[in-house]
Amino acid sequence: MVPELGEFALILALVLALLQTFSGLVGPWRNHAGLVRLARPATYTQFLVLAVAYGCLTYAFVTTDMSVKYVVDNSNAAIPLVYRFAGVWGSHAGSVMLWTLILAAWGAAVATFSRRLPRPFLARVLGVMGALGVGFLVYSLWLSNPFTRLFPPAASGADLNPILQDPMLATHPPMLYMGYVGFAVAFAFAVAALIGGRMDSAWARWTRPWTLAAWVFLT
């Protein structure tokens, strides 16, 4: 039941990402105040729903659910609990999901801490980030689904990649992703400025704190 809940949450996140993209890009274009206001709550809700999906996958790893193919391929009951947590991003499907969750988290942070920006510009930034999320969610659901079931369940699982079975290397991917994905904010600001036709010093000044934050994670 938990994997199905996680997959449903991914589908719902895709719908919300589409809504975030539509409201963030079409709202300013059509000068529709209602759509512009909708971009922020759609961003928050998408992040929360993705957190639920990621929590469901983490639960499957912690409980060593041998009916989930991704768990069977990357974990077993014998490895320590900390590496079962790390197993969530131990291979491709989980890494894409973590990447998407972090992208949504950056979007929620922008929606929270950039309220002083002009509303149409902020909506465009969130719309671009929503479009990036749509791409990753479509890929995750149709080409790299971490919730695929096995019937019947496997008797035991494989091992987590030995390279990840080290405390520092287990924490390295999330830190790296925070830096890499953080630069999506700078990209979104640049595209929003291009769409709005205001390639002046203001948008560069607005994006500087976000660029520095991403740079700190990479450092």
PDB file of C-alpha atoms in Angstrom:
ATOM      1  CA  MET A   1       0.000   0.000   0.000  1.00  0.00           C
ATOM      2  CA  VAL A   2       2.839   2.416   0.828  1.00  0.00           C
ATOM      3  CA  PRO A   3       4.509   2.081  -2.619  1.00  0.00           C
ATOM      4  CA  GLU A   4       1.159   2.738  -4.294  1.00  0.00           C
ATOM      5  CA  LEU A   5       0.745   5.845  -2.122  1.00  0.00           C
ATOM      6  CA  GLY A   6       4.205   6.981  -3.188  1.00  0.00           C
ATOM      7  CA  GLU A   7       3.437   6.469  -6.869  1.00  0.00           C
ATOM      8  CA  PHE A   8       0.143   8.328  -6.515  1.00  0.00           C
ATOM      9  CA  ALA A   9       2.019  11.183  -4.830  1.00  0.00           C
ATOM     10  CA  LEU A  10       4.417  11.324  -7.806  1.00  0.00           C
ATOM     11  CA  ILE A  11       1.475  11.551 -10.209  1.00  0.00           C
ATOM     12  CA  LEU A  12      -0.119  14.279  -8.098  1.00  0.00           C
ATOM     13  CA  ALA A  13       3.213  16.125  -7.999  1.00  0.00           C
ATOM     14  CA  LEU A  14       3.290  16.050 -11.807  1.00  0.00           C
ATOM     15  CA  VAL A  15      -0.190  17.588 -11.953  1.00  0.00           C
ATOM     16  CA  LEU A  16       0.884  20.287  -9.491  1.00  0.00           C
ATOM     17  CA  ALA A  17       4.083  20.968 -11.444  1.00  0.00           C
ATOM     18  CA  LEU A  18       2.004  21.446 -14.590  1.00  0.00           C
ATOM     19  CA  LEU A  19      -0.272  23.823 -12.664  1.00  0.00           C
ATOM     20  CA  GLN A  20       2.767  25.696 -11.321  1.00  0.00           C
ATOM     21  CA  THR A  21       4.159  26.029 -14.844  1.00  0.00           C
ATOM     22  CA  PHE A  22       0.859  27.169 -16.335  1.00  0.00           C
ATOM     23  CA  SER A  23       0.023  29.692 -13.619  1.00  0.00           C
ATOM     24  CA  GLY A  24       3.580  31.029 -13.443  1.00  0.00           C
ATOM     25  CA  LEU A  25       4.040  31.559 -17.178  1.00  0.00           C
ATOM     26  CA  VAL A  26       0.549  32.145 -18.525  1.00  0.00           C
ATOM     27  CA  GLY A  27      -0.621  34.315 -15.609  1.00  0.00           C
ATOM     28  CA  PRO A  28       1.848  37.192 -16.207  1.00  0.00           C
ATOM     29  CA  TRP A  29       1.500  36.826 -19.985  1.00  0.00           C
ATOM     30  CA  ARG A  30      -2.276  37.210 -19.830  1.00  0.00           C
ATOM     31  CA  ASN A  31      -2.055  39.686 -16.922  1.00  0.00           C
ATOM     32  CA  HIS A  32      -4.295  37.352 -14.908  1.00  0.00           C
ATOM     33  CA  ALA A  33      -3.880  38.175 -11.208  1.00  0.00           C
ATOM     34  CA  GLY A  34      -5.541  34.954 -10.055  1.00  0.00           C
ATOM     35  CA  LEU A  35      -3.128  32.748 -11.970  1.00  0.00           C
ATOM     36  CA  VAL A  36      -0.156  34.811 -10.783  1.00  0.00           C
ATOM     37  CA  ARG A  37      -1.218  34.286  -7.152  1.00  0.00           C
ATOM     38  CA  LEU A  38      -1.710  30.557  -7.761  1.00  0.00           C
ATOM     39  CA  ALA A  39       1.962  29.954  -8.607  1.00  0.00           C
ATOM     40  CA  ARG A  40       3.161  30.126  -4.995  1.00  0.00           C
ATOM     41  CA  PRO A  41       0.652  27.729  -3.379  1.00  0.00           C
ATOM     42  CA  ALA A  42       1.155  25.296  -6.271  1.00  0.00           C
ATOM     43  CA  THR A  43       4.906  25.402  -5.583  1.00  0.00           C
ATOM     44  CA  TYR A  44       4.453  24.717  -1.864  1.00  0.00           C
ATOM     45  CA  THR A  45       1.982  21.902  -2.440  1.00  0.00           C
ATOM     46  CA  GLN A  46       4.172  20.224  -5.046  1.00  0.00           C
ATOM     47  CA  PHE A  47       7.066  20.190  -2.579  1.00  0.00           C
ATOM     48  CA  LEU A  48       4.912  18.687   0.181  1.00  0.00           C
ATOM     49  CA  VAL A  49       3.528  15.986  -2.109  1.00  0.00           C
ATOM     50  CA  LEU A  50       7.033  15.100  -3.339  1.00  0.00           C
ATOM     51  CA  ALA A  51       8.179  14.873   0.285  1.00  0.00           C
ATOM     52  CA  VAL A  52       5.405  12.331   0.890  1.00  0.00           C
ATOM     53  CA  ALA A  53       6.526  10.316  -2.155  1.00  0.00           C
ATOM     54  CA  TYR A  54      10.140  10.376  -1.013  1.00  0.00           C
ATOM     55  CA  GLY A  55       9.050   9.394   2.503  1.00  0.00           C
ATOM     56  CA  CYS A  56       7.195   6.388   1.082  1.00  0.00           C
ATOM     57  CA  LEU A  57      10.309   5.229  -0.770  1.00  0.00           C
ATOM     58  CA  THR A  58      12.423   5.740   2.354  1.00  0.00           C
ATOM     59  CA  TYR A  59       9.934   3.665   4.356  1.00  0.00           C
ATOM     60  CA  ALA A  60      10.220   0.862   1.799  1.00  0.00           C
ATOM     61  CA  PHE A  61      14.005   0.864   2.267  1.00  0.00           C
ATOM     62  CA  VAL A  62      13.930   1.074   6.060  1.00  0.00           C
ATOM     63  CA  THR A  63      11.491  -1.834   6.282  1.00  0.00           C
ATOM     64  CA  THR A  64      13.315  -3.721   3.488  1.00  0.00           C
ATOM     65  CA  ASP A  65      10.177  -4.184   1.393  1.00  0.00           C
ATOM     66  CA  MET A  66      11.217  -6.974  -0.951  1.00  0.00           C
ATOM     67  CA  SER A  67       8.135  -6.418  -3.121  1.00  0.00           C
ATOM     68  CA  VAL A  68       9.635  -3.180  -4.503  1.00  0.00           C
ATOM     69  CA  LYS A  69      12.133  -3.858  -7.298  1.00  0.00           C
ATOM     70  CA  TYR A  70      14.240  -0.795  -6.566  1.00  0.00           C
ATOM     71  CA  VAL A  71      14.667  -1.885  -2.930  1.00  0.00           C
ATOM     72  CA  VAL A  72      15.609  -5.424  -4.007  1.00  0.00           C
ATOM     73  CA  ASP A  73      18.246  -4.044  -6.383  1.00  0.00           C
ATOM     74  CA  ASN A  74      19.855  -1.699  -3.855  1.00  0.00           C
ATOM     75  CA  SER A  75      19.355  -2.944  -0.299  1.00  0.00           C
ATOM     76  CA  ASN A  76      18.897  -5.894   2.046  1.00  0.00           C
ATOM     77  CA  ALA A  77      18.025  -6.451   5.695  1.00  0.00           C
ATOM     78  CA  ALA A  78      21.645  -7.109   6.702  1.00  0.00           C
ATOM     79  CA  ILE A  79      23.097  -3.657   5.968  1.00  0.00           C
ATOM     80  CA  PRO A  80      23.048  -0.982   8.729  1.00  0.00           C
ATOM     81  CA  LEU A  81      20.067   1.358   8.955  1.00  0.00           C
ATOM     82  CA  VAL A  82      22.061   4.424   7.874  1.00  0.00           C
ATOM     83  CA  TYR A  83      22.953   2.741   4.588  1.00  0.00           C
ATOM     84  CA  ARG A  84      19.364   1.718   4.035  1.00  0.00           C
ATOM     85  CA  PHE A  85      18.580   5.438   4.153  1.00  0.00           C
ATOM     86  CA  ALA A  86      21.440   6.058   1.729  1.00  0.00           C
ATOM     87  CA  GLY A  87      20.131   3.270  -0.489  1.00  0.00           C
ATOM     88  CA  VAL A  88      17.201   5.499  -1.444  1.00  0.00           C
ATOM     89  CA  TRP A  89      19.552   7.477  -3.687  1.00  0.00           C
ATOM     90  CA  GLY A  90      21.879   4.535  -4.284  1.00  0.00           C
ATOM     91  CA  SER A  91      20.887   4.083  -7.913  1.00  0.00           C
ATOM     92  CA  HIS A  92      19.271   5.863 -10.826  1.00  0.00           C
ATOM     93  CA  ALA A  93      15.563   5.914  -9.970  1.00  0.00           C
ATOM     94  CA  GLY A  94      16.069   7.143  -6.413  1.00  0.00           C
ATOM     95  CA  SER A  95      18.682   9.693  -7.479  1.00  0.00           C
ATOM     96  CA  VAL A  96      16.262  11.234  -9.979  1.00  0.00           C
ATOM     97  CA  MET A  97      13.595  11.347  -7.287  1.00  0.00           C
ATOM     98  CA  LEU A  98      15.953  13.019  -4.794  1.00  0.00           C
ATOM     99  CA  TRP A  99      16.984  15.500  -7.492  1.00  0.00           C
ATOM    100  CA  THR A 100      13.304  16.343  -8.133  1.00  0.00           C
ATOM    101  CA  LEU A 101      12.564  16.734  -4.415  1.00  0.00           C
ATOM    102  CA  ILE A 102      15.506  19.110  -3.979  1.00  0.00           C
ATOM    103  CA  LEU A 103      14.367  21.099  -7.025  1.00  0.00           C
ATOM    104  CA  ALA A 104      10.921  21.455  -5.431  1.00  0.00           C
ATOM    105  CA  ALA A 105      12.552  22.473  -2.129  1.00  0.00           C
ATOM    106  CA  TRP A 106      14.521  25.242  -3.862  1.00  0.00           C
ATOM    107  CA  GLY A 107      11.284  26.364  -5.527  1.00  0.00           C
ATOM    108  CA  ALA A 108       9.510  26.510  -2.161  1.00  0.00           C
ATOM    109  CA  ALA A 109      12.440  28.498  -0.725  1.00  0.00           C
ATOM    110  CA  VAL A 110      12.229  31.007  -3.590  1.00  0.00           C
ATOM    111  CA  ALA A 111       8.476  31.336  -3.061  1.00  0.00           C
ATOM    112  CA  THR A 112       9.074  32.016   0.652  1.00  0.00           C
ATOM    113  CA  PHE A 113      12.079  34.347   0.631  1.00  0.00           C
ATOM    114  CA  SER A 114      11.508  36.319  -2.589  1.00  0.00           C
ATOM    115  CA  ARG A 115       8.163  37.890  -1.762  1.00  0.00           C
ATOM    116  CA  ARG A 116       9.541  41.395  -2.295  1.00  0.00           C
ATOM    117  CA  LEU A 117      10.083  40.697  -5.976  1.00  0.00           C
ATOM    118  CA  PRO A 118       7.470  41.977  -8.437  1.00  0.00           C
ATOM    119  CA  ARG A 119       4.706  39.384  -8.490  1.00  0.00           C
ATOM    120  CA  PRO A 120       4.770  38.751 -12.248  1.00  0.00           C
ATOM    121  CA  PHE A 121       8.541  38.205 -12.167  1.00  0.00           C
ATOM    122  CA  LEU A 122       8.350  35.828  -9.182  1.00  0.00           C
ATOM    123  CA  ALA A 123       5.548  33.920 -10.897  1.00  0.00           C
ATOM    124  CA  ARG A 124       7.690  33.500 -14.012  1.00  0.00           C
ATOM    125  CA  VAL A 125      10.608  32.213 -11.916  1.00  0.00           C
ATOM    126  CA  LEU A 126       8.341  29.649 -10.262  1.00  0.00           C
ATOM    127  CA  GLY A 127       6.828  28.766 -13.639  1.00  0.00           C
ATOM    128  CA  VAL A 128      10.247  27.971 -15.097  1.00  0.00           C
ATOM    129  CA  MET A 129      11.138  25.852 -12.069  1.00  0.00           C
ATOM    130  CA  GLY A 130       7.807  24.079 -12.409  1.00  0.00           C
ATOM    131  CA  ALA A 131       8.620  23.270 -16.041  1.00  0.00           C
ATOM    132  CA  LEU A 132      11.930  21.737 -14.961  1.00  0.00           C
ATOM    133  CA  GLY A 133      10.034  19.669 -12.407  1.00  0.00           C
ATOM    134  CA  VAL A 134       7.605  18.451 -15.074  1.00  0.00           C
ATOM    135  CA  GLY A 135      10.505  17.080 -17.108  1.00  0.00           C
ATOM    136  CA  PHE A 136      11.995  15.150 -14.208  1.00  0.00           C
ATOM    137  CA  LEU A 137       8.631  13.830 -12.999  1.00  0.00           C
ATOM    138  CA  VAL A 138       7.635  12.594 -16.450  1.00  0.00           C
ATOM    139  CA  TYR A 139      10.988  10.825 -16.716  1.00  0.00           C
ATOM    140  CA  SER A 140      10.646   9.335 -13.232  1.00  0.00           C
ATOM    141  CA  LEU A 141       7.116   8.036 -13.736  1.00  0.00           C
ATOM    142  CA  TRP A 142       7.472   6.579 -17.203  1.00  0.00           C
ATOM    143  CA  LEU A 143      11.138   5.617 -17.547  1.00  0.00           C
ATOM    144  CA  SER A 144      12.598   5.255 -14.040  1.00  0.00           C
ATOM    145  CA  ASN A 145       9.793   4.495 -11.593  1.00  0.00           C
ATOM    146  CA  PRO A 146      11.195   3.649  -8.121  1.00  0.00           C
ATOM    147  CA  PHE A 147       7.890   2.126  -6.975  1.00  0.00           C
ATOM    148  CA  THR A 148       7.673  -0.735  -9.477  1.00  0.00           C
ATOM    149  CA  ARG A 149       6.415  -3.879  -7.723  1.00  0.00           C
ATOM    150  CA  LEU A 150       7.779  -7.426  -7.911  1.00  0.00           C
ATOM    151  CA  PHE A 151       5.346 -10.356  -7.989  1.00  0.00           C
ATOM    152  CA  PRO A 152       6.118 -12.518  -6.114  1.00  0.00           C
ATOM    153  CA  PRO A 153       8.384 -10.581  -3.708  1.00  0.00           C
ATOM    154  CA  ALA A 154      12.058 -11.503  -3.688  1.00  0.00           C
ATOM    155  CA  ALA A 155      13.479 -13.650  -0.899  1.00  0.00           C
ATOM    156  CA  SER A 156      16.353 -11.226  -0.298  1.00  0.00           C
ATOM    157  CA  GLY A 157      17.884  -8.145  -1.829  1.00  0.00           C
ATOM    158  CA  ALA A 158      21.168  -7.254  -3.455  1.00  0.00           C
ATOM    159  CA  ASP A 159      23.710  -5.016  -1.751  1.00  0.00           C
ATOM    160  CA  LEU A 160      24.011  -1.240  -1.762  1.00  0.00           C
ATOM    161  CA  ASN A 161      26.819   0.016  -3.986  1.00  0.00           C
ATOM    162  CA  PRO A 162      29.948  -0.531  -1.822  1.00  0.00           C
ATOM    163  CA  ILE A 163      31.188   2.969  -2.728  1.00  0.00           C
ATOM    164  CA  LEU A 164      28.213   4.435  -0.829  1.00  0.00           C
ATOM    165  CA  GLN A 165      28.812   2.338   2.290  1.00  0.00           C
ATOM    166  CA  ASP A 166      30.874   5.051   3.970  1.00  0.00           C
ATOM    167  CA  PRO A 167      29.495   7.855   6.166  1.00  0.00           C
ATOM    168  CA  MET A 168      30.961  10.674   4.062  1.00  0.00           C
ATOM    169  CA  LEU A 169      30.050   9.158   0.711  1.00  0.00           C
ATOM    170  CA  ALA A 170      26.535   8.439   1.980  1.00  0.00           C
ATOM    171  CA  THR A 171      26.002  12.161   2.660  1.00  0.00           C
ATOM    172  CA  HIS A 172      27.905  13.363  -0.402  1.00  0.00           C
ATOM    173  CA  PRO A 173      25.141  12.951  -3.052  1.00  0.00           C
ATOM    174  CA  PRO A 174      22.498  15.063  -1.227  1.00  0.00           C
ATOM    175  CA  MET A 175      25.023  17.867  -0.655  1.00  0.00           C
ATOM    176  CA  LEU A 176      26.157  17.699  -4.268  1.00  0.00           C
ATOM    177  CA  TYR A 177      22.569  17.751  -5.525  1.00  0.00           C
ATOM    178  CA  MET A 178      21.757  20.776  -3.334  1.00  0.00           C
ATOM    179  CA  GLY A 179      24.518  22.637  -5.151  1.00  0.00           C
ATOM    180  CA  TYR A 180      23.799  21.416  -8.653  1.00  0.00           C
ATOM    181  CA  VAL A 181      20.047  21.857  -8.438  1.00  0.00           C
ATOM    182  CA  GLY A 182      20.438  25.198  -6.671  1.00  0.00           C
ATOM    183  CA  PHE A 183      21.778  26.685  -9.880  1.00  0.00           C
ATOM    184  CA  ALA A 184      18.375  25.945 -11.436  1.00  0.00           C
ATOM    185  CA  VAL A 185      17.230  29.005  -9.471  1.00  0.00           C
ATOM    186  CA  ALA A 186      19.743  31.200 -11.289  1.00  0.00           C
ATOM    187  CA  PHE A 187      18.612  29.663 -14.578  1.00  0.00           C
ATOM    188  CA  ALA A 188      14.959  30.354 -13.716  1.00  0.00           C
ATOM    189  CA  PHE A 189      15.733  33.983 -12.836  1.00  0.00           C
ATOM    190  CA  ALA A 190      17.579  34.450 -16.132  1.00  0.00           C
ATOM    191  CA  VAL A 191      14.769  32.927 -18.203  1.00  0.00           C
ATOM    192  CA  ALA A 192      12.152  34.950 -16.305  1.00  0.00           C
ATOM    193  CA  ALA A 193      14.119  38.121 -17.052  1.00  0.00           C
ATOM    194  CA  LEU A 194      14.317  37.190 -20.740  1.00  0.00           C
ATOM    195  CA  ILE A 195      10.580  36.481 -20.922  1.00  0.00           C
ATOM    196  CA  GLY A 196       9.772  39.736 -19.127  1.00  0.00           C
ATOM    197  CA  GLY A 197      12.147  41.747 -21.308  1.00  0.00           C
ATOM    198  CA  ARG A 198      14.062  43.245 -18.400  1.00  0.00           C
ATOM    199  CA  MET A 199      17.702  42.178 -18.822  1.00  0.00           C
ATOM    200  CA  ASP A 200      18.985  44.850 -16.453  1.00  0.00           C
ATOM    201  CA  SER A 201      21.061  44.767 -13.292  1.00  0.00           C
ATOM    202  CA  ALA A 202      18.025  44.167 -11.086  1.00  0.00           C
ATOM    203  CA  TRP A 203      17.476  40.505 -11.961  1.00  0.00           C
ATOM    204  CA  ALA A 204      21.192  39.781 -11.461  1.00  0.00           C
ATOM    205  CA  ARG A 205      21.041  41.429  -8.031  1.00  0.00           C
ATOM    206  CA  TRP A 206      17.951  39.399  -7.116  1.00  0.00           C
ATOM    207  CA  THR A 207      19.530  36.104  -8.106  1.00  0.00           C
ATOM    208  CA  ARG A 208      22.923  36.696  -6.451  1.00  0.00           C
ATOM    209  CA  PRO A 209      21.964  35.302  -2.975  1.00  0.00           C
ATOM    210  CA  TRP A 210      20.575  32.121  -4.544  1.00  0.00           C
ATOM    211  CA  THR A 211      23.681  31.627  -6.659  1.00  0.00           C
ATOM    212  CA  LEU A 212      25.894  32.060  -3.611  1.00  0.00           C
ATOM    213  CA  ALA A 213      23.784  29.576  -1.609  1.00  0.00           C
ATOM    214  CA  ALA A 214      24.170  26.924  -4.319  1.00  0.00           C
ATOM    215  CA  TRP A 215      27.890  27.678  -4.542  1.00  0.00           C
ATOM    216  CA  VAL A 216      28.255  27.161  -0.769  1.00  0.00           C
ATOM    217  CA  PHE A 217      26.762  23.663  -1.022  1.00  0.00           C
ATOM    218  CA  LEU A 218      29.131  22.754  -3.851  1.00  0.00           C
ATOM    219  CA  THR A 219      32.076  24.158  -1.903  1.00  0.00           C
TER     220      THR A 219
END
